Amino acid sequence: MDRIREAFQAGHKLLIPFVVAGDPDYERSLDIACAILDAGADMLEIGFPYSDPLADGPVIQAAAVRSLKQGTRLVDCLRLVRDIRARSPKPLVAFTYVNPLIQYGAERFFAELAAAGGDGVIVPDVPLEEAGEVASAAEAHGIQFVPLVAPTSGEERVRAIVRAARGFVYCVSSLGVTGERQQVSRQVRELVRLVRKHTDLPACVGFGVSRPEHVREIAEFADGVIVGSAYVRRIGDAADEGRDPVEAVRSFTRELKQAALGAMHPH
C-alpha cells in the first residue's frame, strides 16, 4: 500500500508538519504526533535527533538536544514510528542524517523503518552522487526516498535529482538552515515549476514556512506545504512554560489546515 501516493490523490493540498522524535520526551512526542495527525495534518515528518544537524536552525537543534538529553536513540525513533502507526493510517516520513543511518546500517535501518510502518525517508546531507546506496536500500524495503532540491540547484541538477526521487520532491524555499522566515522566497515558485517540468511526482515546499499566510500562498502553486520550526518552537515554548504542548500543536494544525484548504477554495 502506497500511503504517500494515496495522500496526494485525495484532491487537496497537503499539510506536512515536522516534529523531533522524543521532544520534549518520548510519551509527549507520541501524543503530539498523534494530535497533529488527528487535527488534520495529511502526513508527518519525524526528525530523528542527531548531534550535528547541518541543515537545522537553532529551534530544531535545541529540540534535538532536548531529545538526546532524554536518552533518545535511533531505536527509540523507530519505536515512535511504530507507536504512531498503531494510532494513525497517515503517511510517516523519517528525517535523518546520513551518519547515524550508515552507522546503524542502511539495510537494517530501512527494514526496521518499513516494519515499523514508515513510508518515506529524507536524508538532507547525502548528495546525489552518494545517494545511490541509500536510495536503493530504501527502495528494496518499500521506503520512498524523498530528495531535496534548492533554488540554486540549476535545471540539469534538478533533473538528475528528481530522477532518483520517490514519493514526492522536497523543494527548499530558501538557502541556509531551517527556521521561521518573514516571507516566502519568490524563487521557490520557479523551483516548483522546474521540478514539474522533469517529474510527475508531487512538489512540496518547506524551510521557513511558519504562518497561515505562508501556507496559503505556497498551496496556490505547490502540492504540499512542510512546516517545521514553527511547530518545534511551539512544543518547546509550551514545555518550558508548563503548558500542554499537545494542545498548542492541535490548534496550530487546525489553523494551518484551514489556510491550505483556503488556497483551493478562496472566498
mmCIF file of N, CA, C and O in Angstrom, residues 62 67 80 109 139 154-156 167 242 246 258 262 267:
data_model
loop_
_atom_site.group_PDB
_atom_site.id
_atom_site.type_symbol
_atom_site.label_atom_id
_atom_site.label_comp_id
_atom_site.label_asym_id
_atom_site.label_seq_id
_atom_site.Cartn_x
_atom_site.Cartn_y
_atom_site.Cartn_z
ATOM 1 N N ALA A 62 17.862 22.849 19.080
ATOM 2 C CA ALA A 62 17.559 22.824 20.523
ATOM 3 C C ALA A 62 16.642 21.655 20.858
ATOM 4 O O ALA A 62 16.797 21.000 21.905
ATOM 5 N N SER A 67 15.868 16.179 23.147
ATOM 6 C CA SER A 67 15.546 14.770 22.947
ATOM 7 C C SER A 67 16.724 13.867 23.303
ATOM 8 O O SER A 67 16.564 12.859 24.000
ATOM 9 N N LEU A 80 8.942 4.939 17.952
ATOM 10 C CA LEU A 80 7.953 6.012 17.878
ATOM 11 C C LEU A 80 7.140 5.900 16.586
ATOM 12 O O LEU A 80 5.915 6.058 16.602
ATOM 13 N N PHE A 109 18.363 -0.384 8.791
ATOM 14 C CA PHE A 109 17.551 0.798 9.069
ATOM 15 C C PHE A 109 16.241 0.749 8.277
ATOM 16 O O PHE A 109 15.152 0.926 8.839
ATOM 17 N N GLU A 139 14.488 1.668 -1.379
ATOM 18 C CA GLU A 139 13.540 1.109 -2.350
ATOM 19 C C GLU A 139 13.331 -0.392 -2.146
ATOM 20 O O GLU A 139 12.212 -0.893 -2.286
ATOM 21 N N GLY A 154 19.864 24.533 -10.150
ATOM 22 C CA GLY A 154 20.048 24.597 -11.597
ATOM 23 C C GLY A 154 19.279 23.480 -12.283
ATOM 24 O O GLY A 154 19.067 22.410 -11.708
ATOM 25 N N GLU A 155 18.896 23.704 -13.536
ATOM 26 C CA GLU A 155 17.984 22.766 -14.191
ATOM 27 C C GLU A 155 18.561 21.364 -14.370
ATOM 28 O O GLU A 155 17.881 20.376 -14.128
ATOM 29 N N GLU A 156 19.822 21.280 -14.779
ATOM 30 C CA GLU A 156 20.413 19.952 -15.009
ATOM 31 C C GLU A 156 20.447 19.137 -13.723
ATOM 32 O O GLU A 156 20.143 17.943 -13.708
ATOM 33 N N GLY A 167 7.981 9.135 -4.112
ATOM 34 C CA GLY A 167 7.042 9.747 -3.156
ATOM 35 C C GLY A 167 6.696 11.174 -3.507
ATOM 36 O O GLY A 167 5.609 11.476 -3.963
ATOM 37 N N GLY A 242 5.324 25.181 31.092
ATOM 38 C CA GLY A 242 4.436 24.309 31.843
ATOM 39 C C GLY A 242 3.053 24.158 31.233
ATOM 40 O O GLY A 242 2.115 23.728 31.904
ATOM 41 N N VAL A 246 0.608 19.444 23.543
ATOM 42 C CA VAL A 246 -0.351 18.749 22.669
ATOM 43 C C VAL A 246 -1.438 19.712 22.212
ATOM 44 O O VAL A 246 -1.789 19.773 21.022
ATOM 45 N N GLN A 258 -6.743 25.009 7.669
ATOM 46 C CA GLN A 258 -7.735 25.928 7.083
ATOM 47 C C GLN A 258 -7.081 26.790 6.015
ATOM 48 O O GLN A 258 -7.677 27.064 4.973
ATOM 49 N N GLY A 262 -8.048 26.881 2.247
ATOM 50 C CA GLY A 262 -8.475 28.175 1.733
ATOM 51 C C GLY A 262 -7.806 28.549 0.429
ATOM 52 O O GLY A 262 -8.369 29.287 -0.386
ATOM 53 N N HIS A 267 -12.553 32.514 -0.851
ATOM 54 C CA HIS A 267 -13.903 33.093 -0.723
ATOM 55 C C HIS A 267 -13.953 34.417 -1.465
ATOM 56 O O HIS A 267 -12.998 35.152 -1.496
#
